[in-house]
mmCIF file of C-alpha atoms in Angstrom:
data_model
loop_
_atom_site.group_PDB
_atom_site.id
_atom_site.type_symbol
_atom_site.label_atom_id
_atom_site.label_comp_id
_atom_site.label_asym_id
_atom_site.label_seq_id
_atom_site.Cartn_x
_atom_site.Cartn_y
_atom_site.Cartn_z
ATOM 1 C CA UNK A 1 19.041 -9.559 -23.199
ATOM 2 C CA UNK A 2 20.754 -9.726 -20.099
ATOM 3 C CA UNK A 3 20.420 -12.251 -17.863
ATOM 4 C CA UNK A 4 20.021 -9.149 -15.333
ATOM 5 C CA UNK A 5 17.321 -6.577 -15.971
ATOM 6 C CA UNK A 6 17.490 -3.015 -13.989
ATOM 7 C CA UNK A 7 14.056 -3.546 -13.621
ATOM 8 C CA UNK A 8 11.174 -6.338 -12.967
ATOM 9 C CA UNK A 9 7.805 -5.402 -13.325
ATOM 10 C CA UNK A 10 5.225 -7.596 -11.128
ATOM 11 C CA UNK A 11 1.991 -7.567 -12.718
ATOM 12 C CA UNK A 12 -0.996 -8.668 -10.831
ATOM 13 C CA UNK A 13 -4.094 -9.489 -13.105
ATOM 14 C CA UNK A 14 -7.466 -10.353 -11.782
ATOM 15 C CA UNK A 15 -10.221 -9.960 -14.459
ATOM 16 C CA UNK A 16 -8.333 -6.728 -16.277
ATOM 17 C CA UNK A 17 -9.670 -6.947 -20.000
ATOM 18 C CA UNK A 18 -11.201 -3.116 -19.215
ATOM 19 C CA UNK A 19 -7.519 -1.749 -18.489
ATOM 20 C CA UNK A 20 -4.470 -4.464 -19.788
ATOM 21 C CA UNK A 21 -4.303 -2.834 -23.656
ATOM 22 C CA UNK A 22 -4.036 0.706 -21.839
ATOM 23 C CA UNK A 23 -1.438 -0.679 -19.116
ATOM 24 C CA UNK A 24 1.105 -2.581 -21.586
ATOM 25 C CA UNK A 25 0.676 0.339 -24.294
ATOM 26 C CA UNK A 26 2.345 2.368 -21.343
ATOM 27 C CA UNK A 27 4.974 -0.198 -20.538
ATOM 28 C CA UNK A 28 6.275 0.071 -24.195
ATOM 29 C CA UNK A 29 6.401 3.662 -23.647
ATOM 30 C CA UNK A 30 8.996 3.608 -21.238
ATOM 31 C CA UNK A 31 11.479 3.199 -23.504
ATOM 32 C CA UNK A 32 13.221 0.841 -21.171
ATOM 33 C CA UNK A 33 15.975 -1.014 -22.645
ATOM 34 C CA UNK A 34 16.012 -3.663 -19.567
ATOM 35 C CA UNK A 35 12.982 -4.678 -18.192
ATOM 36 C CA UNK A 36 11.431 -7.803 -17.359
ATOM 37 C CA UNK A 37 7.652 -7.878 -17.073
ATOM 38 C CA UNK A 38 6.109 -10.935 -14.909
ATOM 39 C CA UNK A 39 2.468 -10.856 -15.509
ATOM 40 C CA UNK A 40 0.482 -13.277 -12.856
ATOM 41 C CA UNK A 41 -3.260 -14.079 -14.168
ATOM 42 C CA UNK A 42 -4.229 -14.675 -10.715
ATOM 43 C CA UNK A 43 -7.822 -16.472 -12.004
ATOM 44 C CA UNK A 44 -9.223 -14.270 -14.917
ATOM 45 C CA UNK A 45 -12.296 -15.522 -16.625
ATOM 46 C CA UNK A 46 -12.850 -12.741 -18.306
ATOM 47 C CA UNK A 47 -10.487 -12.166 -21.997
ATOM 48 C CA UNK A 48 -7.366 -11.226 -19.669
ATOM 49 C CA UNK A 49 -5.593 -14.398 -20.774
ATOM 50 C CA UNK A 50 -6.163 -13.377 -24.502
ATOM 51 C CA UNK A 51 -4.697 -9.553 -24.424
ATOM 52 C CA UNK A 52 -1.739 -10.818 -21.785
ATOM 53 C CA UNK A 53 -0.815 -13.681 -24.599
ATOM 54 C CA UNK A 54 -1.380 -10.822 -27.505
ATOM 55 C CA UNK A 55 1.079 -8.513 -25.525
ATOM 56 C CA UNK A 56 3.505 -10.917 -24.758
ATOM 57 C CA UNK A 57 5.099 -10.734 -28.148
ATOM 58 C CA UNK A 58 5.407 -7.301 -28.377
ATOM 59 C CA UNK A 59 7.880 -7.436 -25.171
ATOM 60 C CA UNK A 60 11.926 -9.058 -25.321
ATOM 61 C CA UNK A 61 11.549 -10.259 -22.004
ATOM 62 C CA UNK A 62 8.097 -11.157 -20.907
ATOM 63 C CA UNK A 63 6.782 -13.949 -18.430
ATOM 64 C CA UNK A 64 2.941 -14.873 -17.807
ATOM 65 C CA UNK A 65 2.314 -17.171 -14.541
ATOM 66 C CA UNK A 66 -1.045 -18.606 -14.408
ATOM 67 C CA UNK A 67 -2.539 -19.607 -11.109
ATOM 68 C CA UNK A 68 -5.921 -20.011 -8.990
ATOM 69 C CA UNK A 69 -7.332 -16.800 -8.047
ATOM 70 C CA UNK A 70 -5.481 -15.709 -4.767
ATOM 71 C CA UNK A 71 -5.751 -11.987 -4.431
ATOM 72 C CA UNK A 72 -3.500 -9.091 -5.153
ATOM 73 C CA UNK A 73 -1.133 -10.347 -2.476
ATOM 74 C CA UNK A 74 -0.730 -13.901 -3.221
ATOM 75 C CA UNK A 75 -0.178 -12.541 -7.325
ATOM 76 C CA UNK A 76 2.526 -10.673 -5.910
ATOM 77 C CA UNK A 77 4.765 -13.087 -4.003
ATOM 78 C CA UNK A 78 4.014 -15.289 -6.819
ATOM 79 C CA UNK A 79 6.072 -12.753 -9.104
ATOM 80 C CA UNK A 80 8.208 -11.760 -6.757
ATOM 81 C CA UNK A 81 9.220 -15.331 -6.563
ATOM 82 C CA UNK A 82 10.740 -15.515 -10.163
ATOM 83 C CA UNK A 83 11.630 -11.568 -10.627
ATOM 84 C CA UNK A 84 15.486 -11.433 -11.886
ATOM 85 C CA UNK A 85 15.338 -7.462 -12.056
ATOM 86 C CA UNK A 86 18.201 -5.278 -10.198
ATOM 87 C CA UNK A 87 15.046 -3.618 -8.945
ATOM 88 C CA UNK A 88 11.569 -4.634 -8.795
ATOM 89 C CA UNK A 89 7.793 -2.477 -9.216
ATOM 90 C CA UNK A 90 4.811 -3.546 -8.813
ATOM 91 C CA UNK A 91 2.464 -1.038 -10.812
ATOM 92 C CA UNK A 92 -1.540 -1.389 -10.761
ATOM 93 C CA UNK A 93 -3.199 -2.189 -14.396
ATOM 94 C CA UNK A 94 -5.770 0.029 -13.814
ATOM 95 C CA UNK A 95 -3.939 3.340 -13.533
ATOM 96 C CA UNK A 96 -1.937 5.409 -15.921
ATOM 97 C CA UNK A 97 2.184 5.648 -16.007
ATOM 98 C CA UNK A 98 3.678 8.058 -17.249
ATOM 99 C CA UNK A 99 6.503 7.621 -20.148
ATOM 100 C CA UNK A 100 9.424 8.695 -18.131
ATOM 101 C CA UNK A 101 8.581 7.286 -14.320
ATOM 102 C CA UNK A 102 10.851 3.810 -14.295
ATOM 103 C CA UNK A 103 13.660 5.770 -16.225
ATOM 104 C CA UNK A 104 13.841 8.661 -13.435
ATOM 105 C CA UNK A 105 13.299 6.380 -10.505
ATOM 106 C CA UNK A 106 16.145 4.139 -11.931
ATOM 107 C CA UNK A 107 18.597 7.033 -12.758
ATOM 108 C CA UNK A 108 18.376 8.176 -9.143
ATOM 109 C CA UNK A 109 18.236 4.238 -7.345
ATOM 110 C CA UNK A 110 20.982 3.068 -9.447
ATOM 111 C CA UNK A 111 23.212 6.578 -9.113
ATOM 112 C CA UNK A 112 22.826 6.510 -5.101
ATOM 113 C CA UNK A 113 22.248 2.633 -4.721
ATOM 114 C CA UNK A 114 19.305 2.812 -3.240
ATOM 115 C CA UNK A 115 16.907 0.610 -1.362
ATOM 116 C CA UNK A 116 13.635 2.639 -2.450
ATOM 117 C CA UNK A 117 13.204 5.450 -5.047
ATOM 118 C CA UNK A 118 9.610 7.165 -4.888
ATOM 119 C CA UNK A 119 7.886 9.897 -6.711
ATOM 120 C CA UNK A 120 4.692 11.557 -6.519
ATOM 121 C CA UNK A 121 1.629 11.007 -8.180
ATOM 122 C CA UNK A 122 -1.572 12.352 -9.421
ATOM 123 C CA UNK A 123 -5.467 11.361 -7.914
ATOM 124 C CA UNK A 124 -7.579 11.474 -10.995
ATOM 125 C CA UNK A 125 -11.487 11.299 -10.505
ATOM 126 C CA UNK A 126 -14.034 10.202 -12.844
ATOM 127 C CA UNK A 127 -16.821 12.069 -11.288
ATOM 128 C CA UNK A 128 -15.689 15.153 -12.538
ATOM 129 C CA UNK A 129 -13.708 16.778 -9.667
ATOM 130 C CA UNK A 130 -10.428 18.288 -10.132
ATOM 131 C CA UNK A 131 -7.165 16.214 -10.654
ATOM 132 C CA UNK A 132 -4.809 16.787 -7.225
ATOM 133 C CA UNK A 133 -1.097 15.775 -6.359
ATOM 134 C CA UNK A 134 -1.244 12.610 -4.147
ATOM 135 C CA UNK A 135 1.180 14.123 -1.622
ATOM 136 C CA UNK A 136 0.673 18.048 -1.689
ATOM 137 C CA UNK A 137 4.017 19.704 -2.513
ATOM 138 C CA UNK A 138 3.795 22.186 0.886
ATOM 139 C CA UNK A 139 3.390 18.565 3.057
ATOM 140 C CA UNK A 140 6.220 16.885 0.893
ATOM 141 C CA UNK A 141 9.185 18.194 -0.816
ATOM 142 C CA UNK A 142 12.127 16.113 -3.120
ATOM 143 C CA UNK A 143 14.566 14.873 -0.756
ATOM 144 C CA UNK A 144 18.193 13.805 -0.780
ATOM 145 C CA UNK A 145 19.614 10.157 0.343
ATOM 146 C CA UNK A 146 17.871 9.628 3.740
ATOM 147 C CA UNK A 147 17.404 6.707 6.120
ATOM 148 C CA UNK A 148 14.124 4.787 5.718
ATOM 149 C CA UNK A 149 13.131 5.467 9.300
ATOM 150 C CA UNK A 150 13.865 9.171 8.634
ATOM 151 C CA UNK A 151 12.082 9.694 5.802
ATOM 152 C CA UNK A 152 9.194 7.321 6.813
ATOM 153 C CA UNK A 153 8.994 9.735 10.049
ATOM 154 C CA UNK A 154 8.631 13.128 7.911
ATOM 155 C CA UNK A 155 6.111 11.359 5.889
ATOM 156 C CA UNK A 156 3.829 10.124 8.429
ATOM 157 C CA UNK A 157 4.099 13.710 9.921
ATOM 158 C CA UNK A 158 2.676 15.201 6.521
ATOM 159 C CA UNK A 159 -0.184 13.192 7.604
ATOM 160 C CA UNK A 160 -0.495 13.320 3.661
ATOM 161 C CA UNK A 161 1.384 10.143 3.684
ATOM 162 C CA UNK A 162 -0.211 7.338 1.211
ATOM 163 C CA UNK A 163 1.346 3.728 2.244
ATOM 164 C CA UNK A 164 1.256 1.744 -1.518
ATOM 165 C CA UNK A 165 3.899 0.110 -3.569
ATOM 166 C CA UNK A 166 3.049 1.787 -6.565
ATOM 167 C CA UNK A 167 4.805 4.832 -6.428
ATOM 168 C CA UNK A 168 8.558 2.983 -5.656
ATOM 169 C CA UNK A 169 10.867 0.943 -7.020
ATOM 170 C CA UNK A 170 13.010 -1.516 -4.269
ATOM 171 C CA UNK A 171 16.215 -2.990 -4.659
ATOM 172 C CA UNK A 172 15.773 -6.691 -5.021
ATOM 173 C CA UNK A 173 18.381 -7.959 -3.008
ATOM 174 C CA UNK A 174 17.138 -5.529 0.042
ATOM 175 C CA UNK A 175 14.211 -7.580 -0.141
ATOM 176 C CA UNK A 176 15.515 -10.852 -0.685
ATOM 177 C CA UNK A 177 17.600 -9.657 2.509
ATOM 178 C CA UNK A 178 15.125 -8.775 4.738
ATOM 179 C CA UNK A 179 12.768 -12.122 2.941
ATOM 180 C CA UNK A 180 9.700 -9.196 2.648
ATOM 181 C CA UNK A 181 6.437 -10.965 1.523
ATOM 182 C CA UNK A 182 2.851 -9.700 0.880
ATOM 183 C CA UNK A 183 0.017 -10.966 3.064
ATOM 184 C CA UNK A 184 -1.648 -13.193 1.636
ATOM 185 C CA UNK A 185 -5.827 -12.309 1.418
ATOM 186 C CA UNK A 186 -5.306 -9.089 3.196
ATOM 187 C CA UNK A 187 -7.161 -5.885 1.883
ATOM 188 C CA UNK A 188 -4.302 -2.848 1.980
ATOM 189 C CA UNK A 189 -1.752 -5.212 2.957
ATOM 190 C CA UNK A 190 0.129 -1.860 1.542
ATOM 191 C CA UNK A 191 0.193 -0.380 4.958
ATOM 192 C CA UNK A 192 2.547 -2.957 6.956
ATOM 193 C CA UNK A 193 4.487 -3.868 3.989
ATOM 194 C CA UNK A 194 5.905 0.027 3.575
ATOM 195 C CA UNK A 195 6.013 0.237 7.298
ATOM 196 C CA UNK A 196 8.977 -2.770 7.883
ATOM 197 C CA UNK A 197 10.140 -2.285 4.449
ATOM 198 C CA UNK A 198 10.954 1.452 5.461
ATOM 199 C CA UNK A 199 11.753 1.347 8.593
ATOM 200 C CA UNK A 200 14.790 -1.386 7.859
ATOM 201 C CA UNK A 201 16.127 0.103 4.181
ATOM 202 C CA UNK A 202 19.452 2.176 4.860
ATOM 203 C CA UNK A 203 18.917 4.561 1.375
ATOM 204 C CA UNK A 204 15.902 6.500 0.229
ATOM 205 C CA UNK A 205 14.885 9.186 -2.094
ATOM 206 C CA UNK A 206 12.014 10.946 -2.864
ATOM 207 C CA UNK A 207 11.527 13.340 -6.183
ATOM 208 C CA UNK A 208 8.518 15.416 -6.015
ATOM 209 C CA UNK A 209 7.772 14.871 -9.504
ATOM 210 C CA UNK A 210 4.093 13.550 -10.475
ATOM 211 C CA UNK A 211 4.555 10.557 -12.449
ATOM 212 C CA UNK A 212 1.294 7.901 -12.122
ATOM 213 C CA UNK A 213 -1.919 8.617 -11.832
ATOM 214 C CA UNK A 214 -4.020 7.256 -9.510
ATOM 215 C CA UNK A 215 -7.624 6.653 -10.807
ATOM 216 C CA UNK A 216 -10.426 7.030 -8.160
ATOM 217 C CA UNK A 217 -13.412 4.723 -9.717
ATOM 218 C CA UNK A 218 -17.075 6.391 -7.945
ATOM 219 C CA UNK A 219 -18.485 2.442 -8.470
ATOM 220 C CA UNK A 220 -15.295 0.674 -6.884
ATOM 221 C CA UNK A 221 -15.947 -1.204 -3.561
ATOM 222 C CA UNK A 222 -13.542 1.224 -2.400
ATOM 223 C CA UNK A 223 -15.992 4.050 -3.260
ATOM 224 C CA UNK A 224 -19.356 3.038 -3.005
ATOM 225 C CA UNK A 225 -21.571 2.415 0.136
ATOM 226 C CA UNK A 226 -21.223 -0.153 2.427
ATOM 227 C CA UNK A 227 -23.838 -2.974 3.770
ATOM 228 C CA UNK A 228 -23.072 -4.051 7.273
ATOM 229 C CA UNK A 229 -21.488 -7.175 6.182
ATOM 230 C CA UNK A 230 -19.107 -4.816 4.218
ATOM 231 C CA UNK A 231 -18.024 -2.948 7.401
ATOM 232 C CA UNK A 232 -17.587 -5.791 9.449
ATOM 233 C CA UNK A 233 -15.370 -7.581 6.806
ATOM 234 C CA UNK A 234 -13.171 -3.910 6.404
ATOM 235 C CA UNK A 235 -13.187 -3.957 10.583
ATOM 236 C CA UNK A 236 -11.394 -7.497 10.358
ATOM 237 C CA UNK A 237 -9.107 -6.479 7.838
ATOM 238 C CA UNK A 238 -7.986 -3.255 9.470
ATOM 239 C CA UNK A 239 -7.786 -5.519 13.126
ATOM 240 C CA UNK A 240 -5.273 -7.553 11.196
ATOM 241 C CA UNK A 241 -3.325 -4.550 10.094
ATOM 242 C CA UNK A 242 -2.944 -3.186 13.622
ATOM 243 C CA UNK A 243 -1.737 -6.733 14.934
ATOM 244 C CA UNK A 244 1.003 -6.578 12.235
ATOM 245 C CA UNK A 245 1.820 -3.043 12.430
ATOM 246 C CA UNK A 246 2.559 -3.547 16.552
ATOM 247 C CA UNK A 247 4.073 -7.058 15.591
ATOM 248 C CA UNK A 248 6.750 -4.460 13.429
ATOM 249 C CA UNK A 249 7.012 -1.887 16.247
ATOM 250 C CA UNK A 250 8.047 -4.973 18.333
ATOM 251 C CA UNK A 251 10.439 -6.151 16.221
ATOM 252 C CA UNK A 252 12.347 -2.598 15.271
ATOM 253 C CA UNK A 253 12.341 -1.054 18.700
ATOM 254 C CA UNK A 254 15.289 0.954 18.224
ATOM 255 C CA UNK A 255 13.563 2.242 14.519
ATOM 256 C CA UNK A 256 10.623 3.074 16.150
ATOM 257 C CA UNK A 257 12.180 5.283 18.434
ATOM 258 C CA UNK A 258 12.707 7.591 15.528
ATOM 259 C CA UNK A 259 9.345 6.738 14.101
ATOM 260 C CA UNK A 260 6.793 7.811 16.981
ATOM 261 C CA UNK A 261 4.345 8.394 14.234
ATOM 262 C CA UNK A 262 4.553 5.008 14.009
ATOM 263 C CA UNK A 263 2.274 4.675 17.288
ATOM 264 C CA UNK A 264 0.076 7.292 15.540
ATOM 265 C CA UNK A 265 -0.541 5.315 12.400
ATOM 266 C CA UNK A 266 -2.375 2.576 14.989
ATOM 267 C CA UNK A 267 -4.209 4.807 16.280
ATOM 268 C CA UNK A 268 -5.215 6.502 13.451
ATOM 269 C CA UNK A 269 -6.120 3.196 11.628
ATOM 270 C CA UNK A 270 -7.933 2.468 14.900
ATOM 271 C CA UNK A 271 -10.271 5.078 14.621
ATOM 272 C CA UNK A 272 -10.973 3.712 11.380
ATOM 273 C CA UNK A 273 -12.246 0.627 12.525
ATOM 274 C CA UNK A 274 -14.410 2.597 14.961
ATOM 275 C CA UNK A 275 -15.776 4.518 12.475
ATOM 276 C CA UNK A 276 -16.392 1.330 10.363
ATOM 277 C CA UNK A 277 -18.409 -0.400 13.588
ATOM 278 C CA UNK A 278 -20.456 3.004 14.319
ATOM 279 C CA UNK A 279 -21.911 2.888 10.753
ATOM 280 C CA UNK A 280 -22.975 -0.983 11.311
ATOM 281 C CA UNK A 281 -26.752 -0.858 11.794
ATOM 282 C CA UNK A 282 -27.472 -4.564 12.009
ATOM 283 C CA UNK A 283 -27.301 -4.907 16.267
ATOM 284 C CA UNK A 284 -26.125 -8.077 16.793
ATOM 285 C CA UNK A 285 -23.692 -7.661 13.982
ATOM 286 C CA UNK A 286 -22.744 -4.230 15.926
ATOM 287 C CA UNK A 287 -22.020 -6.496 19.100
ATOM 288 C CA UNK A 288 -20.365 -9.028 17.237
ATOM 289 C CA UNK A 289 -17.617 -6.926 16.094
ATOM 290 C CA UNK A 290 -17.447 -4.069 19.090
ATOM 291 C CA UNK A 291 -17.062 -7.823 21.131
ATOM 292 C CA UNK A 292 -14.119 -9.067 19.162
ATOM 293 C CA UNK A 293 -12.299 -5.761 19.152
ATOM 294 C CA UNK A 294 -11.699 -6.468 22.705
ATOM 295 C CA UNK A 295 -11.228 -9.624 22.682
ATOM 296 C CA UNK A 296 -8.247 -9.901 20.133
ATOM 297 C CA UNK A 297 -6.818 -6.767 22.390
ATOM 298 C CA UNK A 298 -7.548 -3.733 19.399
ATOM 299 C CA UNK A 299 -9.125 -1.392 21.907
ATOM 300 C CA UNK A 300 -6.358 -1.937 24.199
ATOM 301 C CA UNK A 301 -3.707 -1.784 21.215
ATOM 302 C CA UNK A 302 -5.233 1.483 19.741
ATOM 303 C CA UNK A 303 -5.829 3.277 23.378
ATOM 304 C CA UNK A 304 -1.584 2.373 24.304
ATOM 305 C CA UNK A 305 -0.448 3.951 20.779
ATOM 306 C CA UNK A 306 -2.433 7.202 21.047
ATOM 307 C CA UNK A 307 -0.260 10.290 21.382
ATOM 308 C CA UNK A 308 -1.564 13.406 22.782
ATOM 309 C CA UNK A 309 -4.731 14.822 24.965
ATOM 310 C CA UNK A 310 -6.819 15.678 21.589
ATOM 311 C CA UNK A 311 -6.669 11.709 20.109
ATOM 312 C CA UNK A 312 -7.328 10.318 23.435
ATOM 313 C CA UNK A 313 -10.090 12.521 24.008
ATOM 314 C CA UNK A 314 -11.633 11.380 20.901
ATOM 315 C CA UNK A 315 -10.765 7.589 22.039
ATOM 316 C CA UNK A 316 -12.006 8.434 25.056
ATOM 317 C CA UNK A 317 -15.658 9.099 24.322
ATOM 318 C CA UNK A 318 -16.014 6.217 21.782
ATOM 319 C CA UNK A 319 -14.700 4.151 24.711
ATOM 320 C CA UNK A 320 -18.078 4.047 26.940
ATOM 321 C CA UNK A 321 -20.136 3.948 23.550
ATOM 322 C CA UNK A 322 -18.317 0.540 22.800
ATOM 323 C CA UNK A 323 -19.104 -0.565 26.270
ATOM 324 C CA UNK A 324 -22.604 0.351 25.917
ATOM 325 C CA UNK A 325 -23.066 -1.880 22.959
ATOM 326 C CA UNK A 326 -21.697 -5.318 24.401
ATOM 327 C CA UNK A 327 -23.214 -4.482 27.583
#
């Protein structure tokens, strides 16, 4: 094989016995004459190690990286590291890709040279309600070649816009380029890694075609409710997201120009976090958290980025309930 795949797919396994047969049985059906897979066991102790080693014959080009359990992030870079691919993916174990995706996304990133090719996808639920297209074909349609900022801008507008590497494929020496890392230990460290990564590539396209789905577990963290140490954790991951996404607006001023939604994405994430601190029922936990949002400068960081009379109203009126709490 070549020392040069098209394609490196970075694997990140935590504790995936439930899902890895299903994942690498639709690798092979890709078809793909050059791909690399880079599988990191970030810490398994379940039989991961056993199906990875199983699969690992049944692939040319296959590499398995063992390391201390780090998160998703850490698993990442750790692949990333090594990755030899023209273009690099990192697809989730747990969801479902369909035969053709990597072949289409390639065909149009290597006929336009492309930083990012994206697709659509598919949320499938497992409680029963209907399958629906991640990004609704009315909010988002196929695109030509655009600037990153450009098409980052129309999607944040669709307000249907779904920040995760999954759906892509990125040129690898764009991000060797631009030296793009995951955070490490941060819950949807998704969000400010599509952010810079768009707002600085030169050539995107997007094909309205469904080609993963997404699988929406009811008893996932994600999905299940919350205990007030829960919420407060979320809170502290979302406060870290707003510091990096105004740390990016910072550092791409002219980008950002062209990107106001960029502004709105803080703000909207900021209401998050408000949300997250209203449902806290614990009082001095409540305090706690309302305290450190003004201490690290969040309120102050969310209130500057709102756009428009309806979001600050909204602001507005959670404003004096904050106050009321550390009061």
């Amino acid at each position: 094989m070549s020392d040069s795949p098209q394609l490196s797919l970075i694997i990140a396994v935590y504790n995936g016995e439930k899902f890895l047969s299903t994942f690498f049985d639709s690798i092979k059906n890709q078809h793909l004459s050059h791909v690399e897979l880079i599988v990191v066991n970030d810490g398994s102790t379940d039989g991961s190690a056993d199906i990875i080693e199983r699969y690992a014959q049944q692939f040319s080009d296959f590499t398995v990286l063992n390391q201390e359990n780090g998160g998703v992030s850490a698993a990442r870079n750790t692949g990333l590291a090594v990755a030899r691919g023209q273009y690099v993916a990192f697809p989730d174990i747990d969801d479902v890709i369909y035969p053709g995706m990597y072949n289409r996304l390639l065909e149009i990133a290597l006929q336009n040279d492309l930083d990012v090719a994206t697709c659509n996808g598919t949320y499938i639920y497992d409680d029963g309600r209907p399958a629906k297209k991640i990004f609704p074909s009315d909010r988002l349609s196929s695109t030509g070649v655009l600037e990153g900022p450009v098409w980052l801008e129309m999607a944040l507008r669709s307000r249907k816009f779904l920040h995760v590497t999954w759906l892509n494929i990125y040129r690898h020496d764009f991000i060797k380029e631009h030296g793009f890392r995951f955070e490490p230990g941060l819950r949807h460290q998704d969000i400010p890694w599509t952010t810079e990564l768009l707002l600085t590539a030169k050539r995107v396209q997007y094909v309205d075609e469904a080609l993963y789905d997404y699988l929406i577990h009811s008893a996932s963290v994600s999905h299940t409710p919350g205990t007030d140490d829960t919420r407060m954790r979320s809170s502290r991951h979302y406060m870290k997201i707003l510091e990096m996404l105004n740390d990016i607006n910072r550092r791409y001023p002219e980008q950002v120009k062209r990107v106001p939604s960029c502004h709105w994405q803080i703000a909207k994430e900021g209401l998050g976090i408000l949300h997250s601190i209203n449902n806290i029922e614990d009082p001095a936990k409540k305090r706690e958290i309302t305290q450190e949002l003004f201490d690290r400068g969040i309120w102050s960081m969310i209130w500057k980025n709102a756009r428009g009379f309806k979001l600050r109203w909204r602001l507005g009126r959670r404003y004096f309930r904050l106050k009321k709490i550390i009061s």
